[in-house]
mmCIF file of C-alpha atoms in Angstrom:
data_model
loop_
_atom_site.group_PDB
_atom_site.id
_atom_site.type_symbol
_atom_site.label_atom_id
_atom_site.label_comp_id
_atom_site.label_asym_id
_atom_site.label_seq_id
_atom_site.Cartn_x
_atom_site.Cartn_y
_atom_site.Cartn_z
ATOM 1 C CA UNK A 1 -30.076 4.799 16.150
ATOM 2 C CA UNK A 2 -26.455 3.760 15.860
ATOM 3 C CA UNK A 3 -23.614 5.719 17.401
ATOM 4 C CA UNK A 4 -22.247 6.530 13.919
ATOM 5 C CA UNK A 5 -25.480 7.233 12.064
ATOM 6 C CA UNK A 6 -24.894 9.935 9.474
ATOM 7 C CA UNK A 7 -21.095 9.699 9.610
ATOM 8 C CA UNK A 8 -18.832 8.530 6.808
ATOM 9 C CA UNK A 9 -15.631 6.613 7.563
ATOM 10 C CA UNK A 10 -12.667 5.980 5.262
ATOM 11 C CA UNK A 11 -10.630 2.922 6.323
ATOM 12 C CA UNK A 12 -7.325 1.772 4.842
ATOM 13 C CA UNK A 13 -6.234 -1.856 4.904
ATOM 14 C CA UNK A 14 -9.939 -2.642 5.116
ATOM 15 C CA UNK A 15 -10.103 -6.069 3.490
ATOM 16 C CA UNK A 16 -8.954 -8.209 6.422
ATOM 17 C CA UNK A 17 -7.687 -8.263 9.998
ATOM 18 C CA UNK A 18 -8.108 -5.124 12.073
ATOM 19 C CA UNK A 19 -9.313 -3.046 9.123
ATOM 20 C CA UNK A 20 -12.147 -5.439 8.322
ATOM 21 C CA UNK A 21 -13.101 -5.611 12.000
ATOM 22 C CA UNK A 22 -13.240 -1.808 12.202
ATOM 23 C CA UNK A 23 -15.366 -1.675 9.043
ATOM 24 C CA UNK A 24 -17.862 -4.188 10.438
ATOM 25 C CA UNK A 25 -18.017 -2.463 13.827
ATOM 26 C CA UNK A 26 -18.619 0.911 12.188
ATOM 27 C CA UNK A 27 -21.259 -0.518 9.830
ATOM 28 C CA UNK A 28 -23.098 -2.031 12.801
ATOM 29 C CA UNK A 29 -23.289 1.470 14.285
ATOM 30 C CA UNK A 30 -24.717 3.008 11.113
ATOM 31 C CA UNK A 31 -21.643 4.477 9.400
ATOM 32 C CA UNK A 32 -21.288 4.707 5.653
ATOM 33 C CA UNK A 33 -17.919 3.401 4.522
ATOM 34 C CA UNK A 34 -15.091 3.988 2.069
ATOM 35 C CA UNK A 35 -12.975 0.839 2.078
ATOM 36 C CA UNK A 36 -9.424 1.048 0.740
ATOM 37 C CA UNK A 37 -7.400 -2.103 0.181
ATOM 38 C CA UNK A 38 -5.243 -3.644 -2.473
ATOM 39 C CA UNK A 39 -8.037 -6.130 -3.266
ATOM 40 C CA UNK A 40 -10.878 -3.579 -3.306
ATOM 41 C CA UNK A 41 -13.097 -5.923 -1.246
ATOM 42 C CA UNK A 42 -16.347 -4.374 0.018
ATOM 43 C CA UNK A 43 -16.740 -7.141 2.651
ATOM 44 C CA UNK A 44 -20.349 -7.566 1.577
ATOM 45 C CA UNK A 45 -21.306 -4.496 3.582
ATOM 46 C CA UNK A 46 -24.198 -2.290 2.563
ATOM 47 C CA UNK A 47 -23.581 1.432 2.239
ATOM 48 C CA UNK A 48 -19.948 0.938 1.328
ATOM 49 C CA UNK A 49 -17.772 2.202 -1.503
ATOM 50 C CA UNK A 50 -14.734 0.004 -2.113
ATOM 51 C CA UNK A 51 -11.950 0.357 -4.656
ATOM 52 C CA UNK A 52 -8.464 -1.099 -5.039
ATOM 53 C CA UNK A 53 -6.216 1.450 -3.333
ATOM 54 C CA UNK A 54 -2.670 0.694 -2.243
ATOM 55 C CA UNK A 55 -1.654 3.260 0.375
ATOM 56 C CA UNK A 56 1.578 3.811 -1.551
ATOM 57 C CA UNK A 57 -0.543 5.275 -4.363
ATOM 58 C CA UNK A 58 -1.824 8.705 -3.317
ATOM 59 C CA UNK A 59 -3.825 9.078 -6.538
ATOM 60 C CA UNK A 60 -5.764 5.854 -5.879
ATOM 61 C CA UNK A 61 -6.457 6.942 -2.320
ATOM 62 C CA UNK A 62 -7.703 10.286 -3.574
ATOM 63 C CA UNK A 63 -9.944 8.676 -6.184
ATOM 64 C CA UNK A 64 -11.671 6.587 -3.517
ATOM 65 C CA UNK A 65 -12.074 9.644 -1.283
ATOM 66 C CA UNK A 66 -13.676 11.574 -4.137
ATOM 67 C CA UNK A 67 -16.015 8.670 -4.938
ATOM 68 C CA UNK A 68 -17.076 8.325 -1.308
ATOM 69 C CA UNK A 69 -17.628 12.059 -0.880
ATOM 70 C CA UNK A 70 -19.709 12.164 -4.045
ATOM 71 C CA UNK A 71 -21.893 9.260 -2.918
ATOM 72 C CA UNK A 72 -22.234 10.114 0.773
ATOM 73 C CA UNK A 73 -21.750 13.890 0.794
ATOM 74 C CA UNK A 74 -18.433 14.014 2.639
ATOM 75 C CA UNK A 75 -16.042 12.099 4.905
ATOM 76 C CA UNK A 76 -15.968 12.448 8.706
ATOM 77 C CA UNK A 77 -13.548 9.759 9.893
ATOM 78 C CA UNK A 78 -10.219 8.489 8.599
ATOM 79 C CA UNK A 79 -8.811 5.261 10.050
ATOM 80 C CA UNK A 80 -5.200 4.813 8.943
ATOM 81 C CA UNK A 81 -4.840 1.090 9.415
ATOM 82 C CA UNK A 82 -2.913 -0.443 6.512
ATOM 83 C CA UNK A 83 0.404 -1.779 7.684
ATOM 84 C CA UNK A 84 3.067 -4.451 7.250
ATOM 85 C CA UNK A 85 5.675 -5.901 9.559
ATOM 86 C CA UNK A 86 8.769 -8.081 9.540
ATOM 87 C CA UNK A 87 10.624 -9.268 12.634
ATOM 88 C CA UNK A 88 14.106 -10.600 13.213
ATOM 89 C CA UNK A 89 17.691 -9.499 13.913
ATOM 90 C CA UNK A 90 18.175 -6.058 12.390
ATOM 91 C CA UNK A 91 21.071 -6.984 10.135
ATOM 92 C CA UNK A 92 19.266 -10.098 8.887
ATOM 93 C CA UNK A 93 16.163 -8.299 7.608
ATOM 94 C CA UNK A 94 15.906 -8.406 3.820
ATOM 95 C CA UNK A 95 16.138 -4.969 2.250
ATOM 96 C CA UNK A 96 12.751 -5.457 0.588
ATOM 97 C CA UNK A 97 11.114 -5.915 4.000
ATOM 98 C CA UNK A 98 12.729 -2.714 5.253
ATOM 99 C CA UNK A 99 11.592 -0.779 2.206
ATOM 100 C CA UNK A 100 8.044 -2.131 2.416
ATOM 101 C CA UNK A 101 7.644 -1.158 6.086
ATOM 102 C CA UNK A 102 8.754 2.406 5.372
ATOM 103 C CA UNK A 103 6.699 2.681 2.182
ATOM 104 C CA UNK A 104 3.468 1.280 3.651
ATOM 105 C CA UNK A 105 3.595 2.254 7.321
ATOM 106 C CA UNK A 106 5.176 5.705 7.022
ATOM 107 C CA UNK A 107 4.531 7.016 3.536
ATOM 108 C CA UNK A 108 1.179 5.211 3.412
ATOM 109 C CA UNK A 109 -0.011 6.997 6.540
ATOM 110 C CA UNK A 110 1.089 10.353 5.147
ATOM 111 C CA UNK A 111 -0.525 9.753 1.758
ATOM 112 C CA UNK A 112 -3.760 8.577 3.386
ATOM 113 C CA UNK A 113 -3.982 11.738 5.455
ATOM 114 C CA UNK A 114 -3.230 13.932 2.439
ATOM 115 C CA UNK A 115 -5.969 12.243 0.416
ATOM 116 C CA UNK A 116 -8.712 12.439 3.041
ATOM 117 C CA UNK A 117 -7.899 15.477 5.186
ATOM 118 C CA UNK A 118 -9.477 18.011 2.790
ATOM 119 C CA UNK A 119 -12.809 16.286 3.417
ATOM 120 C CA UNK A 120 -12.301 16.025 7.183
ATOM 121 C CA UNK A 121 -11.709 19.769 7.338
ATOM 122 C CA UNK A 122 -15.234 20.299 5.998
ATOM 123 C CA UNK A 123 -16.796 18.051 8.662
ATOM 124 C CA UNK A 124 -18.070 19.199 12.042
ATOM 125 C CA UNK A 125 -17.429 15.743 13.538
ATOM 126 C CA UNK A 126 -13.988 14.868 12.167
ATOM 127 C CA UNK A 127 -11.701 12.185 13.571
ATOM 128 C CA UNK A 128 -8.354 10.910 12.300
ATOM 129 C CA UNK A 129 -7.319 7.640 13.942
ATOM 130 C CA UNK A 130 -4.012 5.917 13.290
ATOM 131 C CA UNK A 131 -3.840 2.246 14.200
ATOM 132 C CA UNK A 132 -0.200 2.235 15.264
ATOM 133 C CA UNK A 133 1.232 -0.226 17.780
ATOM 134 C CA UNK A 134 2.793 -0.650 21.179
ATOM 135 C CA UNK A 135 5.920 -0.809 19.001
ATOM 136 C CA UNK A 136 5.345 2.894 18.357
ATOM 137 C CA UNK A 137 5.649 3.655 22.065
ATOM 138 C CA UNK A 138 8.732 1.658 23.105
ATOM 139 C CA UNK A 139 11.621 -0.108 21.430
ATOM 140 C CA UNK A 140 11.271 -3.867 21.145
ATOM 141 C CA UNK A 141 13.997 -6.418 20.363
ATOM 142 C CA UNK A 142 14.047 -7.812 16.822
ATOM 143 C CA UNK A 143 11.597 -5.120 15.717
ATOM 144 C CA UNK A 144 13.904 -2.152 15.133
ATOM 145 C CA UNK A 145 12.685 -1.142 11.683
ATOM 146 C CA UNK A 146 9.071 -1.927 12.494
ATOM 147 C CA UNK A 147 9.394 0.193 15.653
ATOM 148 C CA UNK A 148 10.903 3.014 13.598
ATOM 149 C CA UNK A 149 7.896 2.965 11.270
ATOM 150 C CA UNK A 150 5.397 2.889 14.115
ATOM 151 C CA UNK A 151 7.149 5.626 16.094
ATOM 152 C CA UNK A 152 6.862 7.662 12.893
ATOM 153 C CA UNK A 153 3.100 7.045 12.789
ATOM 154 C CA UNK A 154 2.636 8.098 16.406
ATOM 155 C CA UNK A 155 4.748 11.225 15.927
ATOM 156 C CA UNK A 156 2.922 12.099 12.723
ATOM 157 C CA UNK A 157 -0.473 11.769 14.406
ATOM 158 C CA UNK A 158 0.659 13.796 17.422
ATOM 159 C CA UNK A 159 1.922 16.588 15.166
ATOM 160 C CA UNK A 160 -1.374 16.602 13.261
ATOM 161 C CA UNK A 161 -3.227 16.931 16.567
ATOM 162 C CA UNK A 162 -1.330 20.142 17.304
ATOM 163 C CA UNK A 163 -1.983 21.430 13.794
ATOM 164 C CA UNK A 164 -5.617 20.431 13.379
ATOM 165 C CA UNK A 165 -7.213 20.643 16.824
ATOM 166 C CA UNK A 166 -8.363 24.226 16.387
ATOM 167 C CA UNK A 167 -9.893 23.254 13.038
ATOM 168 C CA UNK A 168 -12.045 20.609 14.696
ATOM 169 C CA UNK A 169 -10.166 17.475 13.641
ATOM 170 C CA UNK A 170 -9.400 15.124 16.529
ATOM 171 C CA UNK A 171 -6.264 12.990 16.024
ATOM 172 C CA UNK A 172 -5.628 9.773 17.951
ATOM 173 C CA UNK A 173 -3.041 6.998 17.927
ATOM 174 C CA UNK A 174 -4.434 3.598 18.862
ATOM 175 C CA UNK A 175 -1.525 1.434 20.018
ATOM 176 C CA UNK A 176 -2.368 -2.230 20.597
ATOM 177 C CA UNK A 177 0.013 -4.945 21.619
ATOM 178 C CA UNK A 178 -0.110 -8.343 19.967
ATOM 179 C CA UNK A 179 -3.147 -9.102 17.817
ATOM 180 C CA UNK A 180 -3.797 -12.559 16.339
ATOM 181 C CA UNK A 181 -4.078 -12.001 12.580
ATOM 182 C CA UNK A 182 -2.067 -13.057 9.536
ATOM 183 C CA UNK A 183 0.127 -9.978 10.093
ATOM 184 C CA UNK A 184 3.852 -10.660 9.485
ATOM 185 C CA UNK A 185 3.246 -14.345 8.776
ATOM 186 C CA UNK A 186 6.372 -15.669 7.130
ATOM 187 C CA UNK A 187 8.242 -12.536 8.200
ATOM 188 C CA UNK A 188 8.996 -13.388 11.820
ATOM 189 C CA UNK A 189 5.644 -14.916 12.736
ATOM 190 C CA UNK A 190 4.455 -18.475 12.099
ATOM 191 C CA UNK A 191 0.947 -19.964 12.472
ATOM 192 C CA UNK A 192 2.172 -22.370 15.165
ATOM 193 C CA UNK A 193 3.582 -19.661 17.445
ATOM 194 C CA UNK A 194 2.294 -20.337 21.004
ATOM 195 C CA UNK A 195 2.096 -16.580 21.630
ATOM 196 C CA UNK A 196 -0.821 -16.243 19.192
ATOM 197 C CA UNK A 197 -3.170 -17.984 21.623
ATOM 198 C CA UNK A 198 -2.854 -15.187 24.163
ATOM 199 C CA UNK A 199 -3.063 -12.285 21.742
ATOM 200 C CA UNK A 200 -6.027 -9.976 21.281
ATOM 201 C CA UNK A 201 -8.546 -10.325 18.457
ATOM 202 C CA UNK A 202 -9.045 -7.765 15.678
ATOM 203 C CA UNK A 203 -12.457 -7.054 17.183
ATOM 204 C CA UNK A 204 -10.774 -5.895 20.409
ATOM 205 C CA UNK A 205 -8.887 -3.229 18.489
ATOM 206 C CA UNK A 206 -12.019 -2.286 16.538
ATOM 207 C CA UNK A 207 -13.844 -1.716 19.828
ATOM 208 C CA UNK A 208 -11.100 0.690 20.908
ATOM 209 C CA UNK A 209 -11.290 2.608 17.619
ATOM 210 C CA UNK A 210 -15.078 2.817 17.926
ATOM 211 C CA UNK A 211 -14.701 4.122 21.484
ATOM 212 C CA UNK A 212 -12.347 6.857 20.295
ATOM 213 C CA UNK A 213 -14.603 8.209 17.554
ATOM 214 C CA UNK A 214 -17.747 8.175 19.713
ATOM 215 C CA UNK A 215 -16.389 10.345 22.549
ATOM 216 C CA UNK A 216 -18.217 13.640 23.159
ATOM 217 C CA UNK A 217 -16.828 16.442 21.007
ATOM 218 C CA UNK A 218 -15.784 18.303 24.162
ATOM 219 C CA UNK A 219 -12.637 16.192 24.434
ATOM 220 C CA UNK A 220 -10.273 14.029 22.415
ATOM 221 C CA UNK A 221 -8.284 10.860 23.017
ATOM 222 C CA UNK A 222 -4.638 11.511 22.159
ATOM 223 C CA UNK A 223 -3.350 7.962 22.562
ATOM 224 C CA UNK A 224 -4.947 4.647 23.482
ATOM 225 C CA UNK A 225 -2.508 1.909 24.509
ATOM 226 C CA UNK A 226 -3.503 -1.610 25.533
ATOM 227 C CA UNK A 227 -1.858 -5.030 25.590
ATOM 228 C CA UNK A 228 -2.763 -8.664 26.247
ATOM 229 C CA UNK A 229 -2.309 -9.693 29.847
ATOM 230 C CA UNK A 230 -0.055 -12.517 28.624
ATOM 231 C CA UNK A 231 2.322 -10.144 26.821
ATOM 232 C CA UNK A 232 5.723 -9.551 28.411
ATOM 233 C CA UNK A 233 6.460 -5.955 29.446
ATOM 234 C CA UNK A 234 9.360 -4.059 27.873
ATOM 235 C CA UNK A 235 10.739 -0.615 28.534
#
């Protein structure tokens, strides 16, 4: 028996990086999956419904939620994971990078919750987990707009906790520090950055998300923050 047997999880940004790691960790524990990504990749996982769904498109998110609920009978877990980043001096950031961070990280989180929450409210074991960032807990240099988007995610999830707790939906922000993926490559990160060697793996974040959703229903994790030992402290 897996820890998630009988539960259905909807994951955004599921085709690679942290999202793919969460999907594989959940599948290993018996969860059925709805996998949202721009590519629509099902990762080769059994018991998964996958469709192209950009988090900026609430209708596409809703269509995947409806398909998953029809196949599996409902949705119990939402992992809001899709995100983009761009780093550099604030005034040097291209406008398109600023717009994309707000559209994907902020509006995408809101649209994802709107699409899936009606199903969570019908579940007796509902969890909403936002994969935010340490950048949503403290301001970091050369990350002003990214921090703004991640602070928005953390605030949004905290507000939902106040609103939804009595309806049985647990809401958690998972806030990792640096994770070695292709995130922000070409937008402030480069493959030869020495810092990548000391960063966490996507599987480390997936383990934290799995921990959150498998806690006894008598309590909830409001925020989980963790960082590589090699990462400099700020704030």
